[in-house]
Coordinates of C-alpha atoms in Angstrom, one line a residue:
Chain A
M212 CA 50.2 -94.6 -179.7
G213 CA 49.1 -96.4 -176.6
A214 CA 45.7 -94.8 -176.3
D215 CA 42.3 -96.5 -177.0
L216 CA 40.7 -93.2 -177.8
I217 CA 41.8 -89.6 -178.7
V218 CA 39.4 -86.8 -177.8
V219 CA 39.9 -83.6 -179.7
P220 CA 37.9 -80.4 -180.3
K221 CA 35.2 -81.0 -182.8
P222 CA 36.7 -78.9 -185.7
T223 CA 39.9 -81.0 -185.7
N224 CA 40.2 -83.2 -188.7
P225 CA 41.2 -86.7 -187.8
W226 CA 43.3 -86.8 -190.9
H227 CA 45.6 -84.1 -189.3
I228 CA 46.3 -86.5 -186.4
S229 CA 47.2 -89.3 -188.8
Q230 CA 49.4 -87.0 -190.8
M231 CA 51.1 -85.9 -187.6
I232 CA 51.9 -89.6 -186.8
L233 CA 53.3 -90.0 -190.3
G234 CA 55.6 -87.0 -189.6
H235 CA 53.9 -84.4 -191.8
V236 CA 53.8 -80.9 -190.3
I237 CA 50.3 -79.5 -190.3
E238 CA 49.1 -76.6 -188.3
H239 CA 47.0 -77.7 -185.4
P240 CA 45.1 -74.6 -184.4
Y241 CA 42.2 -76.1 -182.4
Y242 CA 42.5 -76.1 -178.6
M243 CA 40.2 -76.8 -175.6
D244 CA 40.5 -76.1 -171.9
I245 CA 42.4 -78.5 -169.8
S246 CA 39.5 -78.9 -167.4
I247 CA 37.9 -81.3 -169.9
V248 CA 40.4 -83.9 -168.7
E249 CA 38.8 -84.3 -165.3
K250 CA 35.4 -84.5 -166.9
L251 CA 36.5 -87.2 -169.3
A252 CA 38.2 -89.1 -166.5
E253 CA 34.8 -89.4 -164.8
V254 CA 33.1 -91.0 -167.8
R255 CA 32.2 -94.7 -167.1
G256 CA 34.8 -97.0 -168.6
V257 CA 37.6 -94.5 -168.7
Q258 CA 40.6 -95.9 -166.9
K259 CA 43.1 -93.1 -167.6
A260 CA 42.9 -89.7 -169.3
T261 CA 45.9 -87.6 -170.1
P262 CA 46.2 -84.2 -171.9
Q263 CA 48.5 -83.3 -174.8
A264 CA 49.1 -80.0 -176.6
Y265 CA 50.6 -79.9 -180.1
A266 CA 52.5 -77.0 -181.4
A267 CA 53.6 -77.4 -185.0
K268 CA 56.9 -75.9 -186.0
L269 CA 56.7 -75.0 -189.7
E270 CA 60.3 -74.2 -190.4
L271 CA 63.8 -75.4 -189.5
V272 CA 65.2 -74.1 -186.3
A273 CA 68.7 -74.0 -185.1
A274 CA 69.6 -75.7 -181.9
C275 CA 72.9 -74.9 -180.3
P276 CA 75.3 -73.3 -182.8
C277 CA 77.4 -76.5 -183.2
C278 CA 74.5 -78.9 -183.6
P279 CA 71.8 -77.5 -185.9
T280 CA 68.6 -79.5 -185.9
S281 CA 65.0 -79.5 -186.8
F282 CA 61.8 -81.0 -185.5
S283 CA 58.2 -81.3 -186.6
Y284 CA 56.2 -80.8 -183.4
L285 CA 56.6 -79.6 -179.9
I286 CA 54.3 -81.8 -177.8
G287 CA 53.4 -80.9 -174.3
F288 CA 52.3 -83.7 -172.0
E289 CA 51.3 -84.0 -168.4
P290 CA 53.8 -86.2 -166.6
M291 CA 51.6 -87.1 -163.7
S292 CA 48.8 -88.7 -165.7
D293 CA 50.9 -89.6 -168.8
F294 CA 50.8 -93.2 -170.1
I295 CA 51.9 -92.4 -173.7
V296 CA 55.4 -91.1 -173.4
E297 CA 56.4 -92.9 -170.2
P298 CA 56.7 -96.5 -171.7
W299 CA 59.2 -95.2 -174.2
L300 CA 61.5 -93.8 -171.5
R301 CA 64.2 -95.5 -169.5
G302 CA 63.5 -93.5 -166.4
S303 CA 60.4 -91.7 -165.2
S304 CA 58.9 -88.7 -167.0
K305 CA 57.6 -87.4 -163.7
K306 CA 61.1 -86.0 -162.8
L307 CA 61.2 -83.8 -166.0
S308 CA 61.8 -80.1 -165.2
R309 CA 60.7 -77.1 -167.2
T310 CA 63.9 -77.1 -169.2
D311 CA 64.1 -80.8 -169.9
A312 CA 63.1 -82.5 -173.1
V313 CA 62.5 -85.9 -174.5
V314 CA 63.3 -86.0 -178.2
G315 CA 62.8 -88.2 -181.2
C316 CA 65.9 -89.9 -182.5
N317 CA 66.2 -87.6 -185.5
V318 CA 66.2 -84.4 -183.3
A319 CA 69.2 -84.4 -181.1
A320 CA 71.6 -86.6 -179.1
L321 CA 71.3 -87.4 -175.5
G322 CA 72.7 -84.7 -173.2
T323 CA 72.8 -82.0 -175.9
N324 CA 70.9 -78.8 -175.7
V325 CA 68.1 -77.7 -177.9
V326 CA 67.5 -73.9 -178.2
I327 CA 63.9 -72.8 -178.8
F328 CA 62.9 -69.2 -178.6
D329 CA 66.2 -68.4 -177.0
Q330 CA 65.5 -70.9 -174.2
V331 CA 67.8 -73.8 -173.7
L332 CA 66.3 -77.2 -173.2
E333 CA 68.4 -80.2 -172.2
T334 CA 67.8 -83.5 -173.9
K335 CA 67.1 -85.9 -171.1
Q336 CA 65.9 -88.9 -173.1
V337 CA 66.1 -89.9 -176.8
L338 CA 63.3 -92.1 -178.0
E339 CA 64.1 -95.3 -179.9
K340 CA 63.7 -95.0 -183.7
S341 CA 60.1 -95.7 -184.6
G342 CA 60.1 -94.9 -188.3
T343 CA 57.2 -92.6 -187.8
G344 CA 56.7 -88.9 -187.1
L345 CA 57.7 -89.5 -183.5
D346 CA 61.3 -89.5 -184.6
D347 CA 61.1 -85.8 -185.3
M348 CA 59.1 -84.6 -182.3
I349 CA 60.1 -82.9 -179.0
F350 CA 58.2 -83.9 -175.9
I351 CA 58.1 -81.4 -173.0
T352 CA 55.8 -80.9 -170.1
L353 CA 52.7 -78.9 -170.6
E354 CA 54.2 -76.3 -168.2
S355 CA 57.3 -76.0 -170.5
L356 CA 55.1 -75.6 -173.5
Y357 CA 53.1 -72.7 -172.0
W358 CA 56.3 -71.1 -170.8
L359 CA 57.9 -71.4 -174.3
A360 CA 54.7 -70.0 -175.9
E361 CA 55.0 -67.0 -173.6
E362 CA 58.7 -66.6 -174.5
S363 CA 57.9 -66.9 -178.2
R364 CA 55.5 -64.0 -177.9
K365 CA 58.2 -61.8 -176.3
L366 CA 60.3 -62.2 -179.5
P367 CA 59.6 -60.3 -182.6
E368 CA 57.8 -62.7 -185.0
R369 CA 60.0 -64.6 -187.5
V370 CA 63.2 -63.1 -185.9
Q371 CA 64.4 -66.6 -185.6
G372 CA 62.7 -67.9 -188.6
H373 CA 59.7 -69.5 -187.0
P374 CA 56.2 -68.4 -186.0
V375 CA 55.0 -67.4 -182.6
L376 CA 53.3 -70.2 -180.6
T377 CA 49.6 -69.3 -180.3
I378 CA 48.7 -71.7 -177.6
A379 CA 47.5 -70.1 -174.4
Q380 CA 47.9 -71.2 -170.8
N381 CA 45.7 -74.2 -169.9
Q382 CA 44.9 -75.0 -173.5
I383 CA 45.3 -78.5 -174.8
S384 CA 44.9 -80.2 -178.2
A385 CA 43.8 -83.6 -177.2
V386 CA 43.0 -86.0 -174.4
L387 CA 44.3 -89.5 -174.8
I388 CA 42.2 -92.1 -173.1
R389 CA 42.8 -95.7 -172.0
V390 CA 39.6 -97.7 -171.6
E391 CA 39.2 -99.9 -168.5
P392 CA 39.5 -103.6 -169.1
G393 CA 36.1 -105.1 -169.7
Y394 CA 34.6 -102.1 -171.3
S395 CA 34.0 -101.7 -175.0
V396 CA 36.2 -99.0 -176.6
S397 CA 33.4 -98.0 -179.0
D398 CA 30.8 -97.9 -176.2
V399 CA 33.1 -95.6 -174.2
G400 CA 33.7 -93.5 -177.3
T401 CA 30.0 -93.2 -177.9
R402 CA 29.4 -92.2 -174.3
I403 CA 32.0 -89.5 -174.5
K404 CA 30.4 -88.2 -177.7
V405 CA 26.9 -88.2 -176.2
E406 CA 28.0 -86.4 -173.1
N407 CA 30.3 -83.9 -174.9
M408 CA 28.8 -82.7 -178.1
D409 CA 31.5 -80.2 -178.8
L410 CA 34.2 -82.9 -178.9
R411 CA 35.3 -85.4 -181.5
V412 CA 36.3 -88.9 -180.6
I413 CA 39.0 -90.5 -182.8
Y414 CA 39.7 -94.2 -182.7
P415 CA 43.5 -94.6 -183.1
H416 CA 43.3 -97.9 -185.0
T417 CA 41.7 -96.0 -187.9
L418 CA 44.5 -93.4 -188.0
G419 CA 47.1 -95.6 -189.6
Q420 CA 44.6 -96.8 -192.1
E421 CA 45.9 -94.6 -194.9
A422 CA 49.5 -95.7 -194.4
R423 CA 48.4 -99.3 -194.0
E424 CA 46.4 -99.2 -197.2
R425 CA 49.3 -97.6 -199.1
L426 CA 51.7 -100.3 -197.7
L427 CA 49.2 -103.0 -198.3
S428 CA 48.7 -102.2 -202.0
L429 CA 52.5 -101.8 -202.4
H430 CA 53.0 -105.1 -200.6
T431 CA 50.4 -106.8 -202.9
I432 CA 52.2 -105.5 -206.0
F433 CA 55.6 -106.6 -204.7
L434 CA 54.3 -110.0 -203.7
T435 CA 52.5 -110.6 -207.0
S436 CA 55.3 -109.4 -209.2
N437 CA 57.8 -111.4 -207.1
G438 CA 55.6 -114.5 -207.3
I439 CA 55.4 -114.2 -211.1
M440 CA 59.2 -113.6 -211.4
W441 CA 59.9 -116.5 -209.1
G442 CA 57.7 -118.8 -211.3
L443 CA 59.5 -117.6 -214.4
L444 CA 62.8 -118.0 -212.7
V445 CA 62.1 -121.7 -211.9
V446 CA 61.1 -122.3 -215.5
M447 CA 64.2 -120.5 -216.7
V448 CA 66.5 -122.4 -214.4
G449 CA 64.9 -125.6 -215.5
T450 CA 65.2 -124.7 -219.2
V451 CA 68.9 -123.6 -218.9
F452 CA 69.9 -126.6 -217.0
S453 CA 67.9 -128.9 -219.3
L454 CA 70.0 -127.6 -222.2
I455 CA 73.2 -128.0 -220.2
V456 CA 72.3 -131.5 -219.2
H457 CA 71.3 -132.2 -222.8
E458 CA 74.8 -131.1 -223.9
R459 CA 76.4 -133.4 -221.2
R460 CA 74.4 -136.6 -222.1
R461 CA 77.5 -138.4 -223.2
E462 CA 79.3 -137.6 -219.9
I463 CA 76.3 -138.7 -217.9
G464 CA 76.1 -141.9 -220.0
L465 CA 79.8 -142.5 -219.3
L466 CA 79.3 -142.1 -215.6
R467 CA 76.4 -144.5 -215.7
A468 CA 78.6 -147.0 -217.7
V469 CA 81.3 -147.0 -215.0
G470 CA 78.8 -147.6 -212.2
A471 CA 76.9 -144.5 -211.3
T472 CA 73.3 -145.2 -210.3
R473 CA 70.3 -143.3 -211.4
R474 CA 70.0 -141.9 -207.9
W475 CA 73.6 -140.7 -208.0
V476 CA 73.1 -138.9 -211.3
F477 CA 69.8 -137.4 -210.0
K478 CA 71.6 -136.1 -206.9
L479 CA 74.5 -134.8 -208.9
I480 CA 72.3 -132.7 -211.2
I481 CA 70.2 -131.4 -208.3
L482 CA 73.4 -130.3 -206.5
E483 CA 75.0 -128.8 -209.6
V484 CA 71.9 -126.7 -210.2
T485 CA 71.2 -125.8 -206.6
L486 CA 74.7 -124.7 -205.6
P487 CA 75.0 -121.9 -208.2
V488 CA 71.4 -120.8 -207.7
V489 CA 72.0 -120.5 -203.9
F490 CA 75.2 -118.6 -204.6
A491 CA 73.3 -116.3 -206.9
G492 CA 70.6 -115.9 -204.3
A493 CA 73.2 -114.9 -201.7
L494 CA 74.6 -112.3 -204.1
G495 CA 71.1 -111.1 -204.7
I496 CA 70.5 -110.7 -201.0
L497 CA 73.8 -108.8 -200.6
G498 CA 72.8 -106.6 -203.5
G499 CA 69.3 -106.1 -202.0
V500 CA 70.7 -105.1 -198.6
F501 CA 73.1 -102.7 -200.3
I502 CA 70.3 -101.1 -202.4
L503 CA 68.1 -100.8 -199.3
R504 CA 70.9 -99.2 -197.3
V505 CA 71.5 -96.7 -200.0
F506 CA 68.0 -96.0 -201.3
G507 CA 65.7 -97.2 -198.6
E508 CA 64.9 -93.9 -196.9
V509 CA 64.7 -92.0 -200.2
T510 CA 62.2 -94.6 -201.5
A511 CA 60.2 -94.4 -198.3
K512 CA 60.1 -90.6 -198.5
S513 CA 59.1 -90.6 -202.1
L514 CA 56.3 -93.2 -201.4
D515 CA 55.4 -91.2 -198.3
V516 CA 55.4 -94.1 -195.9
P517 CA 57.1 -94.6 -192.5
Y518 CA 60.4 -96.4 -192.8
L519 CA 62.2 -98.5 -190.2
W520 CA 64.9 -101.2 -190.4
P521 CA 63.5 -104.4 -188.9
D522 CA 64.9 -106.1 -185.8
P523 CA 68.4 -107.8 -186.6
L524 CA 67.0 -111.2 -185.7
Y525 CA 64.2 -110.6 -188.2
I526 CA 66.7 -109.6 -190.8
V527 CA 68.7 -112.8 -190.1
G528 CA 65.4 -114.7 -190.5
L529 CA 64.7 -112.9 -193.8
I530 CA 68.2 -113.8 -195.1
A531 CA 67.8 -117.4 -194.1
S532 CA 64.4 -117.5 -195.8
G533 CA 65.9 -115.9 -199.0
L534 CA 68.6 -118.6 -199.1
A535 CA 66.1 -121.3 -198.5
L536 CA 63.9 -119.9 -201.3
S537 CA 67.0 -119.9 -203.6
A538 CA 67.7 -123.5 -202.7
A539 CA 64.0 -124.4 -203.3
T540 CA 64.3 -122.6 -206.7
G541 CA 67.4 -124.6 -207.6
V542 CA 65.8 -127.9 -206.5
L543 CA 62.5 -127.2 -208.3
G544 CA 64.3 -126.0 -211.5
A545 CA 66.6 -129.1 -211.4
I546 CA 63.9 -131.7 -210.9
Y547 CA 63.1 -132.0 -214.6
P548 CA 66.6 -132.1 -216.0
A549 CA 67.7 -134.4 -213.1
F550 CA 64.8 -136.8 -213.6
S551 CA 65.2 -136.9 -217.4
S552 CA 69.0 -137.4 -217.3
S553 CA 68.8 -140.1 -214.6
R554 CA 66.2 -142.0 -216.6
M555 CA 68.2 -142.2 -219.8
E556 CA 69.7 -145.6 -220.7
P557 CA 73.5 -145.2 -220.6
Y558 CA 73.8 -146.5 -224.1
D559 CA 71.2 -144.0 -225.4
A560 CA 72.8 -141.2 -223.5
I561 CA 76.2 -142.0 -225.0
R562 CA 74.9 -142.6 -228.5
R563 CA 72.8 -139.4 -228.6
G564 CA 75.5 -137.4 -227.0
E565 CA 78.0 -138.3 -229.7
Chain B
M103 CA 79.3 -166.0 -218.3
I104 CA 77.4 -163.9 -220.9
E105 CA 74.5 -165.4 -222.7
L106 CA 72.3 -163.8 -225.4
Q107 CA 69.1 -165.7 -226.2
N108 CA 67.5 -164.3 -229.3
A109 CA 68.3 -160.8 -228.1
S110 CA 67.2 -158.0 -230.3
K111 CA 67.6 -154.3 -230.0
H112 CA 65.3 -152.1 -232.1
Y113 CA 65.0 -148.3 -232.0
L114 CA 63.2 -145.6 -233.8
L115 CA 65.0 -143.4 -236.2
G116 CA 62.3 -140.9 -237.3
K117 CA 59.5 -143.1 -238.3
N118 CA 61.6 -146.1 -239.2
V119 CA 62.4 -148.9 -236.9
V120 CA 66.1 -149.8 -236.9
K121 CA 67.0 -153.3 -236.0
A122 CA 70.4 -152.7 -234.6
V123 CA 70.7 -156.3 -233.3
N124 CA 68.4 -158.9 -234.6
S125 CA 67.8 -162.1 -232.7
A126 CA 71.4 -162.6 -231.6
T127 CA 72.2 -165.8 -229.8
L128 CA 75.6 -166.2 -228.3
T129 CA 77.5 -167.5 -225.3
V130 CA 80.7 -166.0 -224.0
N131 CA 82.6 -168.4 -221.8
R132 CA 85.1 -167.5 -219.1
K133 CA 88.6 -166.7 -220.5
D134 CA 87.2 -166.3 -224.0
F135 CA 88.8 -163.7 -226.2
M136 CA 86.0 -163.1 -228.7
V137 CA 86.4 -160.8 -231.6
I138 CA 83.3 -159.6 -233.4
T139 CA 84.0 -157.9 -236.8
G140 CA 81.6 -156.0 -239.0
R141 CA 81.2 -152.8 -241.0
S142 CA 80.3 -149.5 -239.4
G143 CA 76.6 -149.4 -238.5
S144 CA 76.3 -153.2 -238.4
G145 CA 75.2 -153.2 -234.8
K146 CA 78.5 -154.2 -233.1
T147 CA 78.4 -151.4 -230.4
T148 CA 74.8 -152.1 -229.6
L149 CA 75.6 -155.8 -229.2
L150 CA 78.4 -154.9 -226.8
S151 CA 76.1 -152.6 -224.9
L152 CA 73.5 -155.3 -224.5
M153 CA 76.2 -157.6 -223.1
C154 CA 76.9 -155.3 -220.1
G155 CA 73.5 -153.9 -219.5
L156 CA 74.2 -150.5 -220.9
T157 CA 70.9 -151.0 -222.7
K158 CA 68.2 -153.6 -222.3
P159 CA 67.0 -155.8 -225.2
T160 CA 63.8 -155.0 -227.0
L161 CA 63.2 -158.8 -227.4
G162 CA 65.0 -161.9 -226.1
R163 CA 67.1 -162.2 -223.0
V164 CA 70.6 -161.3 -221.9
L165 CA 72.0 -163.4 -219.0
L166 CA 75.0 -162.3 -217.1
N167 CA 76.3 -165.1 -214.9
H168 CA 73.0 -166.9 -215.4
V169 CA 71.0 -163.8 -214.2
D170 CA 68.6 -162.1 -216.7
I171 CA 69.7 -158.4 -216.6
S172 CA 66.1 -157.3 -217.3
T173 CA 65.2 -158.5 -213.8
L174 CA 68.0 -156.6 -212.1
S175 CA 67.4 -153.3 -210.3
D176 CA 69.2 -150.2 -211.4
S177 CA 71.4 -150.4 -208.4
D178 CA 72.4 -154.1 -209.0
L179 CA 73.0 -153.4 -212.7
S180 CA 75.2 -150.4 -211.8
T181 CA 77.2 -152.6 -209.4
I182 CA 77.7 -155.2 -212.2
R183 CA 78.9 -152.5 -214.6
N184 CA 81.2 -151.1 -211.9
R185 CA 82.7 -154.3 -210.4
K186 CA 82.3 -157.1 -213.1
V187 CA 82.7 -155.3 -216.4
G188 CA 85.3 -153.0 -217.8
F189 CA 84.2 -151.1 -220.9
I190 CA 86.6 -149.5 -223.4
F191 CA 84.7 -147.0 -225.6
Q192 CA 85.3 -146.3 -229.2
F193 CA 85.3 -142.5 -228.8
P194 CA 87.4 -140.4 -226.5
S195 CA 85.6 -141.1 -223.2
L196 CA 87.7 -139.3 -220.6
I197 CA 86.2 -136.6 -218.4
P198 CA 88.0 -133.5 -219.7
F199 CA 88.2 -131.7 -216.3
L200 CA 89.7 -134.7 -214.4
T201 CA 93.4 -135.6 -214.5
V202 CA 94.6 -138.8 -216.1
L203 CA 94.8 -140.5 -212.6
D204 CA 91.4 -139.2 -211.5
N205 CA 89.9 -140.5 -214.8
V206 CA 91.4 -143.9 -214.1
R207 CA 90.1 -143.9 -210.5
L208 CA 86.6 -142.8 -211.5
P209 CA 84.9 -146.2 -211.3
S210 CA 86.3 -146.7 -207.8
A211 CA 84.2 -143.7 -206.7
F212 CA 81.1 -145.8 -207.3
A213 CA 82.5 -149.0 -205.8
E214 CA 80.8 -150.1 -202.6
T215 CA 84.1 -151.3 -201.1
K216 CA 86.9 -148.7 -201.4
N217 CA 90.2 -150.3 -202.4
D218 CA 93.4 -148.4 -202.5
D219 CA 92.4 -147.2 -206.0
R220 CA 95.2 -144.5 -206.1
E221 CA 97.9 -147.2 -205.9
R222 CA 96.1 -149.4 -208.3
G223 CA 95.6 -146.5 -210.8
E224 CA 99.2 -145.5 -210.6
E225 CA 100.3 -149.1 -211.1
L226 CA 98.1 -149.5 -214.2
L227 CA 99.3 -146.2 -215.7
E228 CA 102.9 -147.2 -215.1
R229 CA 102.2 -150.5 -216.8
L230 CA 100.7 -148.7 -219.8
G231 CA 103.6 -146.4 -220.0
L232 CA 101.7 -143.3 -218.8
D233 CA 103.4 -142.9 -215.4
E234 CA 104.7 -139.5 -216.3
R235 CA 101.3 -138.2 -217.5
I236 CA 99.3 -139.0 -214.3
N237 CA 98.6 -135.3 -213.6
S238 CA 98.0 -134.3 -217.2
Y239 CA 94.5 -133.6 -218.5
P240 CA 93.0 -135.5 -221.4
S241 CA 93.4 -132.5 -223.8
Q242 CA 97.1 -132.8 -223.3
L243 CA 97.3 -136.4 -224.4
S244 CA 97.5 -137.9 -227.9
M245 CA 94.7 -140.2 -229.1
G246 CA 96.8 -143.3 -228.4
E247 CA 97.5 -142.1 -224.9
Q248 CA 93.8 -141.4 -224.3
K249 CA 93.0 -144.9 -225.4
R250 CA 95.5 -146.3 -222.9
V251 CA 94.0 -144.2 -220.1
A252 CA 90.6 -145.6 -221.1
I253 CA 92.0 -149.1 -220.9
A254 CA 93.5 -148.4 -217.5
R255 CA 90.1 -147.1 -216.3
A256 CA 88.4 -150.2 -217.6
L257 CA 90.8 -152.4 -215.6
V258 CA 90.9 -150.4 -212.3
N259 CA 88.3 -152.5 -210.6
E260 CA 89.8 -155.7 -211.8
P261 CA 86.7 -156.8 -213.8
D262 CA 86.0 -160.3 -214.9
I263 CA 84.9 -159.2 -218.4
V264 CA 86.5 -156.5 -220.6
L265 CA 84.3 -155.2 -223.4
A266 CA 86.3 -153.2 -226.0
D267 CA 84.5 -151.2 -228.6
E268 CA 86.9 -150.4 -231.6
P269 CA 89.8 -149.9 -229.2
T270 CA 92.2 -149.2 -232.1
S271 CA 90.1 -146.9 -234.2
E272 CA 91.8 -143.7 -235.2
L273 CA 95.2 -145.0 -234.1
D274 CA 98.4 -145.4 -236.1
E275 CA 99.8 -148.8 -236.8
T276 CA 102.4 -148.8 -234.0
T277 CA 99.9 -147.5 -231.4
E278 CA 97.3 -150.0 -232.6
K279 CA 99.8 -152.8 -232.0
E280 CA 100.7 -151.5 -228.6
V281 CA 97.0 -151.3 -227.6
M282 CA 96.3 -154.8 -228.9
E283 CA 99.2 -156.2 -227.0
I284 CA 97.9 -154.6 -223.8
I285 CA 94.4 -156.2 -224.4
S286 CA 96.0 -159.6 -225.1
E287 CA 98.0 -159.3 -221.9
V288 CA 94.8 -158.5 -219.9
H289 CA 93.2 -161.6 -221.4
K290 CA 96.1 -163.8 -220.5
E291 CA 96.0 -162.5 -216.9
S292 CA 92.5 -164.0 -216.5
A293 CA 89.9 -161.6 -217.9
T294 CA 87.3 -162.6 -220.5
V295 CA 87.6 -160.2 -223.5
V296 CA 84.9 -159.3 -226.1
M297 CA 86.2 -156.9 -228.7
V298 CA 84.3 -155.5 -231.6
T299 CA 86.2 -154.0 -234.6
H300 CA 85.7 -153.3 -238.2
S301 CA 89.2 -154.6 -238.9
S302 CA 89.3 -158.3 -239.8
E303 CA 93.0 -158.3 -239.3
L304 CA 92.6 -157.8 -235.6
A305 CA 90.6 -161.1 -235.4
R306 CA 93.9 -162.9 -235.1
Y307 CA 94.2 -161.7 -231.5
G308 CA 91.1 -163.5 -230.5
S309 CA 90.3 -167.1 -229.6
R310 CA 86.9 -166.9 -231.3
H311 CA 85.8 -164.8 -234.3
L312 CA 82.2 -163.8 -235.0
R313 CA 80.8 -161.6 -237.8
M314 CA 78.0 -159.1 -237.7
V315 CA 76.1 -158.0 -240.8
R316 CA 73.1 -155.7 -240.6
G317 CA 72.4 -156.7 -237.0
I318 CA 72.7 -160.4 -237.6
L319 CA 75.4 -162.3 -235.8
S320 CA 77.1 -165.3 -237.3
E321 CA 80.1 -167.5 -236.3
K322 CA 83.0 -167.1 -238.7

């Protein structure tokens, strides 16, 4: 998230923050006064401190009539001190007006309007896809959030199918802190805790732990099963081609009789095995890409983990590695049949092949 | 040219040792047309295979142009089989997915120096009366035609020695005569020919006649 520490009111459960990052909508009812930001900025070792306020939206909302949309959170931030949203923007967030919004890529397109509590917000920036909960969030200035909260209270509750925003003027949910270079993050965190007993300090690197652990166990299962399958595949390729070579002993003997060397026969078998295996590997990769395209997001949702397509260059690398692995499978599987067939005496090969 | 010095070839058949060739001593001179006759299973094919290094002797020595083939590397032996020896097999020995012409040209693929093998192949096939079948596949040929293609293949690299293993087996009388005339012609044109056959009648084509009984070779 770009912060070294997140400071929240003591009752806030850190798990809520991690769920928010994963894109799960959870009510976030604990707020503190914005004046805490100045206090925290003065703690030794704090380089930057910026406030954020989170307002969960529990149900779908309609945007403009032609483009219905939904979002998970309205996040108010303070453009002057912000160092979290700014790096994701093409321009500066300092120019955002009360009716401007920065949205996650799943929320709305650039330039379109998002209507919340009868107020129209213009989409000034769309964030790059992150594969996390950020994709469903709307970022507005703190001033806009307080204004929208006031507007929500003017409307009869649930008239538009969403609850009233309970946040009051000058309330915030969290202060995000960047630690000065040379200072220990945990020391600064401890200092904040000692000086502010009513606050909770969250270390962001622990927030993704759950998702990481889930992915890691999934990754281990995939790697282990793939490793076992690959081993079996090499054995299977070797066995199948040993049988084929066995059936072709006479042909190999004939080739040796008319001048083929052992090395030539060895290379022939390696090539004959490797080519179809690489072709099959390419087909498998194509099939895999197709399945990922069709079922990737559904699978990610059912496993409850963030999902994002990797960089195209990385995908090219993966495809190349897949093909190289196929070739390696072919070569490894072919070594035994190639070796045994090239070692046969031509006369033996012909006689046994008859 | 080819010299066998007490050459034996034994192999295991289950638990039994089969002495396919037993202490054979023989010299094949340049321009010889040697016919070796014997019953099926007497070791004729094994003897022929020893002569061209298709197999190595269990005991004794085989000299090819005064060089012991046991001392040659695989690459050298392959070159000899490719350049110096033409082998006509007893069984249908054509590669089924290659055309007649490609089958004939096959040995040229392994030759170090590439001659115009296509022209040579076409010329041989024409001479053997197969010029109209050059693009056919082996399965489209009669047994006699397949034998003639195998002869053309054995001759494509202009070998010094032609080894023919039962070249007329499974052929009718007319085709047998045709094939034998071709082999005789090859001999007259300068090649040394060693032919093994179970038919004593074919011995008349040769300049020397040997007999093989249960792996033992004797001059007739």
